């Protein structure tokens, strides 16, 4: 499967319209199936059941009409509420979070349930026939009027769907305000980041350095955009088939344009491989979380920077962002940062990804937010604590020293921005921070 197909499937599941369209198709099939069973007498027992009062054609028509009208009305309300929540969240937390809310499965399934029930009610309504109606075609026009028909089994399923819609509506009304709470937003990003880190770097308690590229003939980008996905499995197969070595010059999330290098090919003819290799790179106008831990780190940093801006001035939101950022950096710091592409044959893997160093991630996270944190005494003290806590989990001295240096740079910037008691409290916290690293060795 090429990168284009894999990325298309990942994005398809994330689209806001995917589940509503899927549920509409499934409930349409369900409606046709139920009507078929009713027409062929499979539900005759329901007419004799004492616990169920059979519905007459007129009543069935009224019930289904009300149900269809109510469901499309509720679906419109759900869509409107979702748009309001998305607008609020993207305006307050950053436009990058727009994707997160549109991908929310709770919002998607809620809308899908109401749309599906609406489609089901419409299709079943078409099968209801009132008493004494004339035939529907010319061939039967001379005959007697047809008897009434109320699909009892189809109506019973409609009631079940209606009950499900009530439950989904209650869930949705609780889910939306909960999902736009900033702590919930940060938790969602943080946990997703931890999962992506574990998937990208599955080997724990190992600190081997990533392989350096081996050079060769360069294959360049053919279009402009962000690298959204790289099909490493297909690249490995092609590299083994041609007995060559591929050294990537970009990672997922990088921006490229025509003429910039994508990868180097050694011991193989790059000209013959160029077209097929480009199929393994998906380029697009926006970055996505797939294969890109940096994207989620940037989201945490963006929320923290917005919270510390003079217009918002919310250091406690920034502190929460720092806590999740510290958890992610600690997770990264305890893992082998070589991407596991070839599995058991990793040492002889013919595809060499662009190296991801621990320094790179520390700079992308704490380095990007440091200047804003330095101007906030409360946040600066917390960041020193977060750095020390992250370092305590790392037995690797070089990686600990990078966090130690980040704390020193934070103090240096804080001394340039803070005065009086504020800077004194930061210095006191730095002394505690320094002693913690001395104890760690």
CSV table of C-alpha atoms in Angstrom, one decimal:
chain,number,residue,atom,x,y,z
A,1,UNK,CA,0.0,0.0,0.0
A,2,UNK,CA,1.5,3.3,-1.0
A,3,UNK,CA,1.8,6.3,1.2
A,4,UNK,CA,-1.0,8.1,-0.7
A,5,UNK,CA,-3.5,5.3,0.0
A,6,UNK,CA,-2.5,4.9,3.6
A,7,UNK,CA,-2.7,8.6,4.2
A,8,UNK,CA,-6.0,8.9,2.4
A,9,UNK,CA,-7.5,6.2,4.6
A,10,UNK,CA,-6.1,7.9,7.8
A,11,UNK,CA,-7.5,11.3,6.7
A,12,UNK,CA,-10.8,9.7,5.6
A,13,UNK,CA,-11.4,8.5,9.1
A,14,UNK,CA,-10.6,11.9,10.4
A,15,UNK,CA,-13.1,13.8,8.2
A,16,UNK,CA,-16.1,15.2,9.9
A,17,UNK,CA,-18.5,13.9,7.2
A,18,UNK,CA,-17.1,10.3,7.1
A,19,UNK,CA,-19.2,8.8,9.9
A,20,UNK,CA,-22.4,10.6,9.0
A,21,UNK,CA,-22.1,9.3,5.4
A,22,UNK,CA,-21.3,5.8,6.6
A,23,UNK,CA,-24.2,5.7,9.1
A,24,UNK,CA,-26.5,7.0,6.4
A,25,UNK,CA,-25.6,4.2,4.0
A,26,UNK,CA,-25.8,1.5,6.7
A,27,UNK,CA,-29.2,2.7,8.0
A,28,UNK,CA,-30.5,2.9,4.4
A,29,UNK,CA,-29.5,-0.8,4.0
A,30,UNK,CA,-31.1,-1.6,7.3
A,31,UNK,CA,-34.3,0.1,6.3
A,32,UNK,CA,-34.6,-1.8,3.0
A,33,UNK,CA,-33.9,-5.0,4.9
A,34,UNK,CA,-36.5,-4.4,7.5
A,35,UNK,CA,-39.1,-3.4,4.9
A,36,UNK,CA,-38.3,-6.6,3.0
A,37,UNK,CA,-38.9,-8.7,6.1
A,38,UNK,CA,-42.2,-7.0,6.8
A,39,UNK,CA,-43.4,-7.4,3.2
A,40,UNK,CA,-42.6,-11.1,3.1
A,41,UNK,CA,-44.4,-11.9,6.4
A,42,UNK,CA,-41.4,-12.5,8.6
A,43,UNK,CA,-42.9,-10.1,11.2
A,44,UNK,CA,-46.4,-11.5,11.3
A,45,UNK,CA,-45.9,-12.6,14.9
A,46,UNK,CA,-45.6,-9.0,16.0
A,47,UNK,CA,-49.3,-8.4,15.0
A,48,UNK,CA,-50.3,-11.2,17.5
A,49,UNK,CA,-48.0,-10.2,20.3
A,50,UNK,CA,-49.9,-9.0,23.4
A,51,UNK,CA,-47.1,-6.8,24.6
A,52,UNK,CA,-47.0,-4.8,21.4
A,53,UNK,CA,-50.0,-3.0,20.1
A,54,UNK,CA,-49.9,-3.1,16.2
A,55,UNK,CA,-49.6,0.3,14.6
A,56,UNK,CA,-52.1,1.2,11.9
A,57,UNK,CA,-50.9,2.8,8.6
A,58,UNK,CA,-52.0,6.3,9.6
A,59,UNK,CA,-50.3,6.1,12.9
A,60,UNK,CA,-47.1,4.6,11.3
A,61,UNK,CA,-47.0,7.5,8.8
A,62,UNK,CA,-47.4,10.1,11.6
A,63,UNK,CA,-44.8,8.5,13.8
A,64,UNK,CA,-42.2,8.3,11.0
A,65,UNK,CA,-42.9,11.8,9.8
A,66,UNK,CA,-42.4,13.2,13.3
A,67,UNK,CA,-39.3,11.1,13.8
A,68,UNK,CA,-37.7,12.2,10.5
A,69,UNK,CA,-38.5,15.9,11.1
A,70,UNK,CA,-37.2,15.7,14.7
A,71,UNK,CA,-34.0,14.0,13.7
A,72,UNK,CA,-33.0,16.4,11.0
A,73,UNK,CA,-33.8,19.3,13.3
A,74,UNK,CA,-31.6,17.8,16.1
A,75,UNK,CA,-28.8,17.0,13.6
A,76,UNK,CA,-28.8,20.7,12.5
A,77,UNK,CA,-28.6,21.8,16.1
A,78,UNK,CA,-25.7,19.3,16.8
A,79,UNK,CA,-23.8,20.7,13.8
A,80,UNK,CA,-24.4,24.3,14.9
A,81,UNK,CA,-23.2,23.5,18.5
A,82,UNK,CA,-20.1,21.8,17.1
A,83,UNK,CA,-19.2,24.8,14.9
A,84,UNK,CA,-19.6,27.1,17.8
A,85,UNK,CA,-17.3,24.9,20.0
A,86,UNK,CA,-14.8,24.7,17.2
A,87,UNK,CA,-14.8,28.4,16.6
A,88,UNK,CA,-14.3,29.1,20.3
A,89,UNK,CA,-11.5,26.6,20.7
A,90,UNK,CA,-9.6,27.6,17.6
A,91,UNK,CA,-9.9,31.3,18.5
A,92,UNK,CA,-8.7,30.8,22.1
A,93,UNK,CA,-6.2,27.9,21.8
A,94,UNK,CA,-4.9,28.2,18.3
A,95,UNK,CA,-6.1,27.4,14.7
A,96,UNK,CA,-4.1,24.2,14.6
A,97,UNK,CA,-6.6,22.7,17.1
A,98,UNK,CA,-9.4,23.0,14.5
A,99,UNK,CA,-8.3,19.6,13.2
A,100,UNK,CA,-8.5,18.0,16.7
A,101,UNK,CA,-12.1,19.0,17.2
A,102,UNK,CA,-13.2,18.0,13.7
A,103,UNK,CA,-11.6,14.6,14.2
A,104,UNK,CA,-13.3,14.1,17.6
A,105,UNK,CA,-15.1,10.8,17.3
A,106,UNK,CA,-17.8,11.9,19.8
A,107,UNK,CA,-18.9,14.8,17.6
A,108,UNK,CA,-18.7,12.7,14.5
A,109,UNK,CA,-20.7,9.7,15.8
A,110,UNK,CA,-23.3,12.0,17.5
A,111,UNK,CA,-24.1,13.7,14.2
A,112,UNK,CA,-24.0,10.4,12.4
A,113,UNK,CA,-26.5,8.8,14.7
A,114,UNK,CA,-29.1,11.5,14.0
A,115,UNK,CA,-28.5,11.6,10.3
A,116,UNK,CA,-28.7,7.8,10.1
A,117,UNK,CA,-32.0,7.7,12.0
A,118,UNK,CA,-33.4,10.4,9.7
A,119,UNK,CA,-32.5,8.4,6.6
A,120,UNK,CA,-34.0,5.2,8.1
A,121,UNK,CA,-37.3,7.0,8.9
A,122,UNK,CA,-37.6,8.4,5.4
A,123,UNK,CA,-37.1,5.1,3.7
A,124,UNK,CA,-39.5,3.2,5.9
A,125,UNK,CA,-42.0,6.0,5.6
A,126,UNK,CA,-42.0,5.4,1.8
A,127,UNK,CA,-43.2,1.8,2.4
A,128,UNK,CA,-46.3,2.7,4.5
A,129,UNK,CA,-49.6,2.4,2.6
A,130,UNK,CA,-52.9,3.7,3.8
A,131,UNK,CA,-56.1,1.8,3.6
A,132,UNK,CA,-57.8,2.0,0.2
A,133,UNK,CA,-55.0,3.5,-1.7
A,134,UNK,CA,-55.0,3.1,-5.5
A,135,UNK,CA,-52.3,0.9,-7.1
A,136,UNK,CA,-49.0,2.5,-7.9
A,137,UNK,CA,-48.7,1.3,-11.5
A,138,UNK,CA,-50.9,1.1,-14.6
A,139,UNK,CA,-50.9,-2.7,-14.7
A,140,UNK,CA,-52.8,-2.9,-11.4
A,141,UNK,CA,-55.1,0.2,-12.1
A,142,UNK,CA,-58.2,-1.9,-12.9
A,143,UNK,CA,-58.0,-3.9,-9.7
A,144,UNK,CA,-59.4,-3.4,-6.3
A,145,UNK,CA,-57.8,-0.9,-3.9
A,146,UNK,CA,-54.8,-2.3,-2.0
A,147,UNK,CA,-55.0,-3.1,1.7
A,148,UNK,CA,-53.2,-0.9,4.2
A,149,UNK,CA,-49.6,-1.8,5.1
A,150,UNK,CA,-47.7,-0.8,8.3
A,151,UNK,CA,-44.3,-2.3,8.6
A,152,UNK,CA,-44.4,-3.4,12.3
A,153,UNK,CA,-40.8,-4.7,12.5
A,154,UNK,CA,-39.4,-1.6,10.8
A,155,UNK,CA,-41.3,0.6,13.2
A,156,UNK,CA,-39.9,-1.4,16.2
A,157,UNK,CA,-36.4,-0.9,14.9
A,158,UNK,CA,-37.2,2.8,14.4
A,159,UNK,CA,-38.2,3.1,18.1
A,160,UNK,CA,-34.9,1.4,19.1
A,161,UNK,CA,-33.0,3.9,17.0
A,162,UNK,CA,-35.0,6.7,18.6
A,163,UNK,CA,-34.0,5.5,22.0
A,164,UNK,CA,-30.4,5.4,20.9
A,165,UNK,CA,-30.7,9.0,19.7
A,166,UNK,CA,-31.9,10.2,23.1
A,167,UNK,CA,-28.9,8.6,24.7
A,168,UNK,CA,-26.5,10.1,22.1
A,169,UNK,CA,-28.1,13.5,22.6
A,170,UNK,CA,-27.5,13.4,26.4
A,171,UNK,CA,-23.9,12.2,25.7
A,172,UNK,CA,-23.3,15.0,23.2
A,173,UNK,CA,-24.6,17.8,25.5
A,174,UNK,CA,-22.1,16.6,28.1
A,175,UNK,CA,-19.3,15.9,25.7
A,176,UNK,CA,-19.1,19.3,24.0
A,177,UNK,CA,-18.6,21.6,27.0
A,178,UNK,CA,-16.2,19.0,28.4
A,179,UNK,CA,-14.1,18.7,25.2
A,180,UNK,CA,-13.4,22.5,25.1
A,181,UNK,CA,-12.1,22.7,28.6
A,182,UNK,CA,-8.5,23.6,28.4
A,183,UNK,CA,-7.3,20.9,30.7
A,184,UNK,CA,-9.2,18.3,28.7
A,185,UNK,CA,-7.7,19.7,25.4
A,186,UNK,CA,-4.2,19.6,26.8
A,187,UNK,CA,-4.7,16.1,28.2
A,188,UNK,CA,-5.9,14.9,24.8
A,189,UNK,CA,-2.9,16.4,23.0
A,190,UNK,CA,-0.5,15.1,25.7
A,191,UNK,CA,-1.8,11.5,25.7
A,192,UNK,CA,-1.8,11.4,21.9
A,193,UNK,CA,1.8,12.7,21.9
A,194,UNK,CA,2.9,10.0,24.3
A,195,UNK,CA,1.2,7.3,22.2
A,196,UNK,CA,2.9,8.6,19.0
A,197,UNK,CA,6.3,8.7,20.7
A,198,UNK,CA,5.9,5.1,21.8
A,199,UNK,CA,4.8,4.0,18.4
A,200,UNK,CA,7.6,5.9,16.6
A,201,UNK,CA,10.4,4.8,19.1
A,202,UNK,CA,9.3,1.4,20.5
A,203,UNK,CA,12.6,0.4,22.0
A,204,UNK,CA,12.8,1.6,25.6
A,205,UNK,CA,15.8,1.9,27.9
A,206,UNK,CA,18.3,2.1,25.0
A,207,UNK,CA,20.2,5.2,24.0
A,208,UNK,CA,22.0,4.2,20.8
A,209,UNK,CA,22.6,7.1,18.4
A,210,UNK,CA,20.8,7.2,15.1
A,211,UNK,CA,22.7,6.2,12.0
A,212,UNK,CA,24.0,8.9,9.8
A,213,UNK,CA,23.1,9.1,6.2
A,214,UNK,CA,25.5,7.5,3.7
A,215,UNK,CA,25.0,10.0,0.8
A,216,UNK,CA,24.7,9.2,-2.8
A,217,UNK,CA,22.7,10.6,-5.7
A,218,UNK,CA,20.0,13.0,-4.6
A,219,UNK,CA,16.3,12.7,-5.4
A,220,UNK,CA,14.5,16.1,-5.1
A,221,UNK,CA,10.9,17.1,-4.3
A,222,UNK,CA,8.5,17.5,-7.3
A,223,UNK,CA,5.9,19.7,-5.6
A,224,UNK,CA,5.5,22.1,-2.7
A,225,UNK,CA,4.0,21.3,0.7
A,226,UNK,CA,4.5,19.6,4.0
A,227,UNK,CA,5.7,16.0,4.1
A,228,UNK,CA,2.5,14.4,5.6
A,229,UNK,CA,3.5,10.7,5.5
A,230,UNK,CA,6.4,8.5,4.4
A,231,UNK,CA,5.8,4.9,3.4
A,232,UNK,CA,8.9,3.4,5.0
A,233,UNK,CA,7.8,-0.2,4.4
A,234,UNK,CA,7.6,0.4,0.6
A,235,UNK,CA,10.9,2.2,0.7
A,236,UNK,CA,12.6,-0.7,2.4
A,237,UNK,CA,11.2,-3.1,-0.2
A,238,UNK,CA,12.5,-1.0,-3.1
A,239,UNK,CA,15.9,-0.5,-1.5
A,240,UNK,CA,16.3,-4.3,-1.0
A,241,UNK,CA,15.1,-5.0,-4.6
A,242,UNK,CA,17.8,-2.7,-6.1
A,243,UNK,CA,20.4,-3.6,-3.4
A,244,UNK,CA,20.8,0.1,-2.6
A,245,UNK,CA,20.8,2.3,0.5
A,246,UNK,CA,18.3,5.2,0.9
A,247,UNK,CA,19.3,8.0,3.2
A,248,UNK,CA,16.4,10.4,3.9
A,249,UNK,CA,17.0,14.1,4.0
A,250,UNK,CA,13.6,15.1,5.4
A,251,UNK,CA,11.3,13.9,8.1
A,252,UNK,CA,7.5,13.9,8.4
A,253,UNK,CA,6.4,17.5,9.0
A,254,UNK,CA,9.1,19.2,7.0
A,255,UNK,CA,8.2,21.7,4.3
A,256,UNK,CA,9.7,21.2,0.9
A,257,UNK,CA,9.4,22.7,-2.5
A,258,UNK,CA,10.6,21.9,-6.0
A,259,UNK,CA,14.3,21.2,-6.1
A,260,UNK,CA,14.9,20.5,-2.4
A,261,UNK,CA,16.4,17.1,-1.6
A,262,UNK,CA,14.1,14.3,-0.3
A,263,UNK,CA,16.7,11.5,-0.1
A,264,UNK,CA,20.0,10.2,-1.2
A,265,UNK,CA,20.4,6.9,-3.1
A,266,UNK,CA,23.6,4.9,-2.8
A,267,UNK,CA,24.6,1.9,-4.9
A,268,UNK,CA,21.6,2.2,-7.2
A,269,UNK,CA,20.5,4.3,-10.1
A,270,UNK,CA,18.5,7.2,-8.7
A,271,UNK,CA,17.1,8.2,-12.1
A,272,UNK,CA,15.4,4.9,-12.6
A,273,UNK,CA,14.0,4.9,-9.0
A,274,UNK,CA,12.9,8.6,-8.9
A,275,UNK,CA,9.3,8.2,-10.0
A,276,UNK,CA,8.5,5.2,-7.9
A,277,UNK,CA,10.2,6.6,-4.8
A,278,UNK,CA,8.2,9.9,-5.0
A,279,UNK,CA,5.0,7.8,-4.6
A,280,UNK,CA,6.1,6.9,-1.1
A,281,UNK,CA,6.0,10.6,0.0
A,282,UNK,CA,2.7,12.3,0.6
A,283,UNK,CA,2.8,16.1,0.4
A,284,UNK,CA,0.0,18.5,1.4
A,285,UNK,CA,-0.8,22.0,2.5
A,286,UNK,CA,-1.0,21.2,6.3
A,287,UNK,CA,0.9,19.2,8.8
A,288,UNK,CA,-0.8,16.2,10.4
A,289,UNK,CA,-0.1,14.2,13.6
A,290,UNK,CA,0.6,10.9,11.7
A,291,UNK,CA,4.3,10.0,12.0
A,292,UNK,CA,5.0,13.5,13.4
A,293,UNK,CA,5.5,13.9,17.2
A,294,UNK,CA,6.8,17.4,16.5
A,295,UNK,CA,3.3,18.5,15.4
A,296,UNK,CA,1.8,17.6,18.8
A,297,UNK,CA,4.8,19.2,20.6
A,298,UNK,CA,4.1,22.4,18.6
A,299,UNK,CA,0.5,22.3,19.6
A,300,UNK,CA,1.4,22.2,23.3
A,301,UNK,CA,3.9,25.0,22.8
A,302,UNK,CA,1.4,27.1,20.9
A,303,UNK,CA,-1.2,26.8,23.7
A,304,UNK,CA,1.5,27.8,26.2
A,305,UNK,CA,2.7,30.8,24.2
A,306,UNK,CA,-0.9,32.0,23.7
A,307,UNK,CA,-1.6,31.6,27.4
A,308,UNK,CA,1.5,33.7,28.3
A,309,UNK,CA,0.8,36.4,25.8
A,310,UNK,CA,-0.1,39.9,27.3
A,311,UNK,CA,-3.6,39.7,25.9
A,312,UNK,CA,-4.5,36.5,27.7
A,313,UNK,CA,-2.0,36.3,30.6
A,314,UNK,CA,-3.0,32.8,31.9
A,315,UNK,CA,0.1,31.3,33.4
A,316,UNK,CA,-1.8,28.3,34.8
A,317,UNK,CA,-2.7,27.1,31.4
A,318,UNK,CA,0.9,27.4,30.3
A,319,UNK,CA,1.9,25.4,33.5
A,320,UNK,CA,-0.4,22.6,32.5
A,321,UNK,CA,1.1,22.6,28.9
A,322,UNK,CA,4.6,22.4,30.5
A,323,UNK,CA,3.6,19.4,32.6
A,324,UNK,CA,2.5,17.4,29.5
A,325,UNK,CA,5.6,18.6,27.6
A,326,UNK,CA,7.8,17.4,30.4
A,327,UNK,CA,6.1,14.0,30.4
A,328,UNK,CA,6.7,13.7,26.6
A,329,UNK,CA,10.3,14.8,26.8
A,330,UNK,CA,10.9,12.3,29.6
A,331,UNK,CA,9.3,9.6,27.5
A,332,UNK,CA,11.5,10.5,24.5
A,333,UNK,CA,14.6,10.7,26.7
A,334,UNK,CA,14.3,7.1,27.8
A,335,UNK,CA,14.0,5.6,24.2
A,336,UNK,CA,16.1,4.6,21.3
A,337,UNK,CA,15.6,7.4,18.8
A,338,UNK,CA,16.3,5.2,15.8
A,339,UNK,CA,13.0,4.6,13.9
A,340,UNK,CA,12.2,0.9,13.9
A,341,UNK,CA,11.7,0.5,10.1
A,342,UNK,CA,13.1,-3.0,9.4
A,343,UNK,CA,12.1,-4.7,12.6
A,344,UNK,CA,14.6,-7.5,13.6
A,345,UNK,CA,16.9,-6.6,10.8
A,346,UNK,CA,17.3,-3.0,12.0
A,347,UNK,CA,21.2,-3.1,11.9
A,348,UNK,CA,21.2,-3.9,8.2
A,349,UNK,CA,18.3,-1.7,7.2
A,350,UNK,CA,18.8,-0.2,3.8
A,351,UNK,CA,16.6,2.8,4.7
A,352,UNK,CA,18.2,5.4,7.0
A,353,UNK,CA,15.7,8.0,8.3
A,354,UNK,CA,16.8,11.5,9.1
A,355,UNK,CA,18.2,11.4,12.6
A,356,UNK,CA,16.0,12.6,15.4
A,357,UNK,CA,18.2,13.7,18.3
A,358,UNK,CA,17.1,14.3,21.9
A,359,UNK,CA,18.5,17.8,21.6
A,360,UNK,CA,16.2,18.4,18.6
A,361,UNK,CA,13.1,17.6,20.7
A,362,UNK,CA,14.2,19.6,23.7
A,363,UNK,CA,14.8,22.6,21.5
A,364,UNK,CA,11.5,22.1,19.7
A,365,UNK,CA,9.6,22.0,23.0
A,366,UNK,CA,11.3,23.8,25.9
A,367,UNK,CA,13.5,25.9,23.7
A,368,UNK,CA,10.5,27.3,21.8
A,369,UNK,CA,8.6,28.3,24.8
A,370,UNK,CA,11.5,29.4,27.0
A,371,UNK,CA,11.5,33.1,26.1
A,372,UNK,CA,7.8,33.5,27.1
A,373,UNK,CA,8.2,31.5,30.2
A,374,UNK,CA,11.2,33.6,31.4
A,375,UNK,CA,8.8,36.6,31.6
A,376,UNK,CA,6.4,34.8,34.0
A,377,UNK,CA,7.9,34.1,37.5
A,378,UNK,CA,5.4,31.4,38.4
A,379,UNK,CA,5.7,29.6,35.1
A,380,UNK,CA,9.6,29.9,35.2
A,381,UNK,CA,9.7,28.2,38.5
A,382,UNK,CA,7.4,25.4,37.3
A,383,UNK,CA,9.5,24.9,34.2
A,384,UNK,CA,12.6,24.4,36.3
A,385,UNK,CA,10.7,21.8,38.3
A,386,UNK,CA,9.5,20.1,35.2
A,387,UNK,CA,13.0,19.9,33.7
A,388,UNK,CA,14.4,18.4,36.9
A,389,UNK,CA,11.6,15.8,37.2
A,390,UNK,CA,12.1,14.8,33.5
A,391,UNK,CA,15.9,14.4,34.1
A,392,UNK,CA,15.3,12.2,37.2
A,393,UNK,CA,13.8,9.5,35.0
A,394,UNK,CA,16.8,9.4,32.6
A,395,UNK,CA,19.9,7.4,33.3
A,396,UNK,CA,21.6,8.9,30.2
A,397,UNK,CA,23.9,11.6,31.4
A,398,UNK,CA,24.2,13.4,28.1
A,399,UNK,CA,20.5,13.8,27.8
A,400,UNK,CA,20.2,15.0,31.4
A,401,UNK,CA,22.8,17.6,30.7
A,402,UNK,CA,20.8,19.0,27.8
A,403,UNK,CA,17.9,19.6,30.3
A,404,UNK,CA,20.3,21.1,32.8
A,405,UNK,CA,21.5,23.5,30.1
A,406,UNK,CA,17.9,24.4,29.3
A,407,UNK,CA,17.4,25.4,32.9
A,408,UNK,CA,20.5,27.5,32.9
A,409,UNK,CA,19.3,29.3,29.7
A,410,UNK,CA,15.9,29.9,31.3
A,411,UNK,CA,17.5,31.6,34.3
A,412,UNK,CA,19.7,33.7,32.1
A,413,UNK,CA,16.6,34.9,30.2
A,414,UNK,CA,14.6,35.4,33.4
A,415,UNK,CA,17.3,37.7,34.8
A,416,UNK,CA,17.0,39.9,31.8
A,417,UNK,CA,13.2,40.2,32.1
A,418,UNK,CA,12.4,40.0,35.8
A,419,UNK,CA,13.3,42.2,38.7
A,420,UNK,CA,13.0,42.4,42.5
A,421,UNK,CA,11.3,39.6,44.4
A,422,UNK,CA,10.2,37.8,41.2
A,423,UNK,CA,13.8,37.1,40.1
A,424,UNK,CA,14.8,36.2,43.6
A,425,UNK,CA,12.2,33.5,43.8
A,426,UNK,CA,13.3,32.1,40.4
A,427,UNK,CA,16.9,32.1,41.6
A,428,UNK,CA,15.9,30.2,44.7
A,429,UNK,CA,14.1,27.6,42.6
A,430,UNK,CA,17.2,27.4,40.3
A,431,UNK,CA,19.4,26.6,43.3
A,432,UNK,CA,17.0,23.7,44.1
A,433,UNK,CA,17.1,22.7,40.4
A,434,UNK,CA,21.0,22.8,40.4
A,435,UNK,CA,21.2,20.7,43.6
A,436,UNK,CA,18.9,18.1,42.0
A,437,UNK,CA,21.3,17.7,39.0
A,438,UNK,CA,24.3,17.5,41.3
A,439,UNK,CA,22.7,14.6,43.3
A,440,UNK,CA,21.9,12.8,40.0
A,441,UNK,CA,25.6,13.0,39.1
